[in-house]
CSV table of C-alpha atoms in Angstrom, one decimal:
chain,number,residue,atom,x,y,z
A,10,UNK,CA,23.1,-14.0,-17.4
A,11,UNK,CA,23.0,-11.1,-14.4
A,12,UNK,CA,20.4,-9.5,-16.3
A,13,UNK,CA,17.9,-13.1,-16.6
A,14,UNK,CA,19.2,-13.6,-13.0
A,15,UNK,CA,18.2,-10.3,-11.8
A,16,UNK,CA,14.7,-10.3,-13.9
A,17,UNK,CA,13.7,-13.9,-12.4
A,18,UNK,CA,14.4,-12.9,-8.8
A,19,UNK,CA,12.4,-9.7,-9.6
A,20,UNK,CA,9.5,-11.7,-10.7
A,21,UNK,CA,9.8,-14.6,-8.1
A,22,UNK,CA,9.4,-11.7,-5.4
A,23,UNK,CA,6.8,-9.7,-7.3
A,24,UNK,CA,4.8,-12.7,-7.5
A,25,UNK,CA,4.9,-13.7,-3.7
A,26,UNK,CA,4.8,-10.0,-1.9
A,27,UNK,CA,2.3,-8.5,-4.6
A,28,UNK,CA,-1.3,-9.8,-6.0
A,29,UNK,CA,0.3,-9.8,-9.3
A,30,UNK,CA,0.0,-13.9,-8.9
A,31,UNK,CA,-3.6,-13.0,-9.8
A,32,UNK,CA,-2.4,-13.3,-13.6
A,33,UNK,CA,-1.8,-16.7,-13.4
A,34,UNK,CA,-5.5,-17.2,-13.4
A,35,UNK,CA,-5.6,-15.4,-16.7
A,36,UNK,CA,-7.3,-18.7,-18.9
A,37,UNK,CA,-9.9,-18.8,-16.7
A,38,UNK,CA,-11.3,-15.6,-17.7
A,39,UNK,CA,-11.5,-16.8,-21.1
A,40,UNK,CA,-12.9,-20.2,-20.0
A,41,UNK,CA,-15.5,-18.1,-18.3
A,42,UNK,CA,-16.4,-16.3,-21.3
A,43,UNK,CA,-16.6,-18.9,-23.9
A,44,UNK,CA,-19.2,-20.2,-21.1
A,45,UNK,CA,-21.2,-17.2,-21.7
A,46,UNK,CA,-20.7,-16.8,-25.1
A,47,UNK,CA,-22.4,-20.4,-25.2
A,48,UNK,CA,-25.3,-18.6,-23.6
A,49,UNK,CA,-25.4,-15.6,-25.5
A,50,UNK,CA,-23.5,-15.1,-28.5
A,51,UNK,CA,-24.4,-11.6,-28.5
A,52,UNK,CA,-22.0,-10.8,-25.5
A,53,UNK,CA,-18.9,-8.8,-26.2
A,54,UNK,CA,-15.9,-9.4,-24.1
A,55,UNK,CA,-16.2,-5.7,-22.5
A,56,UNK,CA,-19.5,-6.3,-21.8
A,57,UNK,CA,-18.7,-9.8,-19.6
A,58,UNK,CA,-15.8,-7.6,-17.8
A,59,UNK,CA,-18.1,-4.8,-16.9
A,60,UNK,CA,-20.5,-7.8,-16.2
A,61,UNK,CA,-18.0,-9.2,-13.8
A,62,UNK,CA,-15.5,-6.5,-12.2
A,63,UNK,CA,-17.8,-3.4,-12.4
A,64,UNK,CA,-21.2,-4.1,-10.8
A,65,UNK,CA,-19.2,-6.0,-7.3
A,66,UNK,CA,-20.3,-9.6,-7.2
A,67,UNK,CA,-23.4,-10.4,-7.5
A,68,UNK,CA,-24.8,-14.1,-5.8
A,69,UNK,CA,-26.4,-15.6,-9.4
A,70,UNK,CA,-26.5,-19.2,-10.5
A,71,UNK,CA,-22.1,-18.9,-11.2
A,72,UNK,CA,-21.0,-17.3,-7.8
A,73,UNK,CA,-18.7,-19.9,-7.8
A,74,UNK,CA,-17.2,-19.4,-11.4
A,75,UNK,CA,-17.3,-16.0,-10.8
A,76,UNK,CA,-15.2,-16.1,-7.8
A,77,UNK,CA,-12.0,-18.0,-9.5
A,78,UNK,CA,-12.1,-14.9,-11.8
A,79,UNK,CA,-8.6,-13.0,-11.2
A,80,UNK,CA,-9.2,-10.4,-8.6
A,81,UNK,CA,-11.8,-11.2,-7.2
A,82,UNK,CA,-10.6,-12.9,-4.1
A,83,UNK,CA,-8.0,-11.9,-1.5
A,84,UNK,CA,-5.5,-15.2,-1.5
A,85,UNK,CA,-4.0,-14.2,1.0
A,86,UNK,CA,-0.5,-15.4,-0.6
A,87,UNK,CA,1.3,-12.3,0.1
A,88,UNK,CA,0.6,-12.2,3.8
A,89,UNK,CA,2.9,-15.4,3.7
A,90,UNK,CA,5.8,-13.7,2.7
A,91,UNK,CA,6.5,-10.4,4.5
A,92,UNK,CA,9.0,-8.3,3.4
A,93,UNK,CA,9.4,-6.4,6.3
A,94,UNK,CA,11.3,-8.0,9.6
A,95,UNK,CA,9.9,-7.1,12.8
A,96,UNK,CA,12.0,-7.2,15.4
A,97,UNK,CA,11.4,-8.9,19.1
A,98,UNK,CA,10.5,-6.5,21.4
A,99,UNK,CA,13.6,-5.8,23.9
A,100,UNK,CA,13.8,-5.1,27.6
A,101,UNK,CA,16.3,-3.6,29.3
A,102,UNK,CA,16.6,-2.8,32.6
A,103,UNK,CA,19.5,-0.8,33.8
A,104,UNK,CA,19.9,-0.8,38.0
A,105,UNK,CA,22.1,2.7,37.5
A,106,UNK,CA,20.4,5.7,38.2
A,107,UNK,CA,21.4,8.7,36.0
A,108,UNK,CA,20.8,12.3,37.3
A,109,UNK,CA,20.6,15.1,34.8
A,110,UNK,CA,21.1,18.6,36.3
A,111,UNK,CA,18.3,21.2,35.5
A,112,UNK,CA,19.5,23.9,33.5
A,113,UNK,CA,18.7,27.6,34.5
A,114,UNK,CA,17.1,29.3,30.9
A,115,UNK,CA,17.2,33.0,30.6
A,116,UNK,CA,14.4,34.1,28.7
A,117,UNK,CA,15.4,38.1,27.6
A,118,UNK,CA,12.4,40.5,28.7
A,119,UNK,CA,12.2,42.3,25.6
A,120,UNK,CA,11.6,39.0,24.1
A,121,UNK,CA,8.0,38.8,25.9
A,122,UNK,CA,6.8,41.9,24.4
A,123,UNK,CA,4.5,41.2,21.8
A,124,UNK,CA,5.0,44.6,20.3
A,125,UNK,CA,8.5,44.3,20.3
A,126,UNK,CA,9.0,41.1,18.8
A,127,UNK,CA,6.6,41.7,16.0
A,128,UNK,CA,8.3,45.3,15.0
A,129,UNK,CA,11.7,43.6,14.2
A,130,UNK,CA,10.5,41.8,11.6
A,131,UNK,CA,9.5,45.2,9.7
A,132,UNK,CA,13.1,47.1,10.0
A,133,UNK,CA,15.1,48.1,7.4
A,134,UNK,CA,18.3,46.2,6.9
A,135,UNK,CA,21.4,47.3,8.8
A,136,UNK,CA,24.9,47.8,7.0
A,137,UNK,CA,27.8,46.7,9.2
């Protein structure tokens, strides 16, 4: 029962915070292409998908078909449902004052020296 719990919350949020609800509109494709096949029997069903998903979307005499075709159109479904909680923006002003001493840093001389920094790098290891 976990497990068909766990898989139907899984596909409830899939389907609301994804464009995977575009498979719902799976029949249609096939209504589509029995509608050409009546046209041209000759049509394979690769050729309608390159037809329709390869070459953008054409304005011809079934825009409108076309464009109830899974993934062609933004539904805008999962802009509904955010995952993601953005919080209010909070202000807060404190009337304290807090003073943070400057600290003094003592850079070594020998640390400026490009020569001498560099050649470090090259000597041999030291025993102790």
């Amino acid at each position: 029962m976990k497990k068909f719990a766990a898989i139907l919350l899984l596909t409830a949020y899939l389907f609301s915070t994804t464009e995977l609800h575009q498979l719902l509109k799976l029949p249609v494709v096939f209504e589509h292409f029995a509608d050409h096949r009546k046209g041209n029997k000759n049509i394979s069903f690769l050729q309608f998908l390159n037809m329709h998903y390869m070459h953008g979307s054409p304005k011809d005499k079934d825009y409108s078909e076309d464009m109830k075709l899974p993934f062609k159109t933004a539904d805008n479904c999962a802009a509904t449902v955010s995952p993601v909680v953005i919080p209010r923006l909070v202000h807060i002003f404190g009337t304290h004052v807090i003073h943070i001493p400057e600290k003094e840093v003592h850079i070594p001389q020998d640390e400026l020296i490009p020569s001498s920094y560099l050649s470090r790098v090259w000597q041999p290891p030291k025993s102790c």
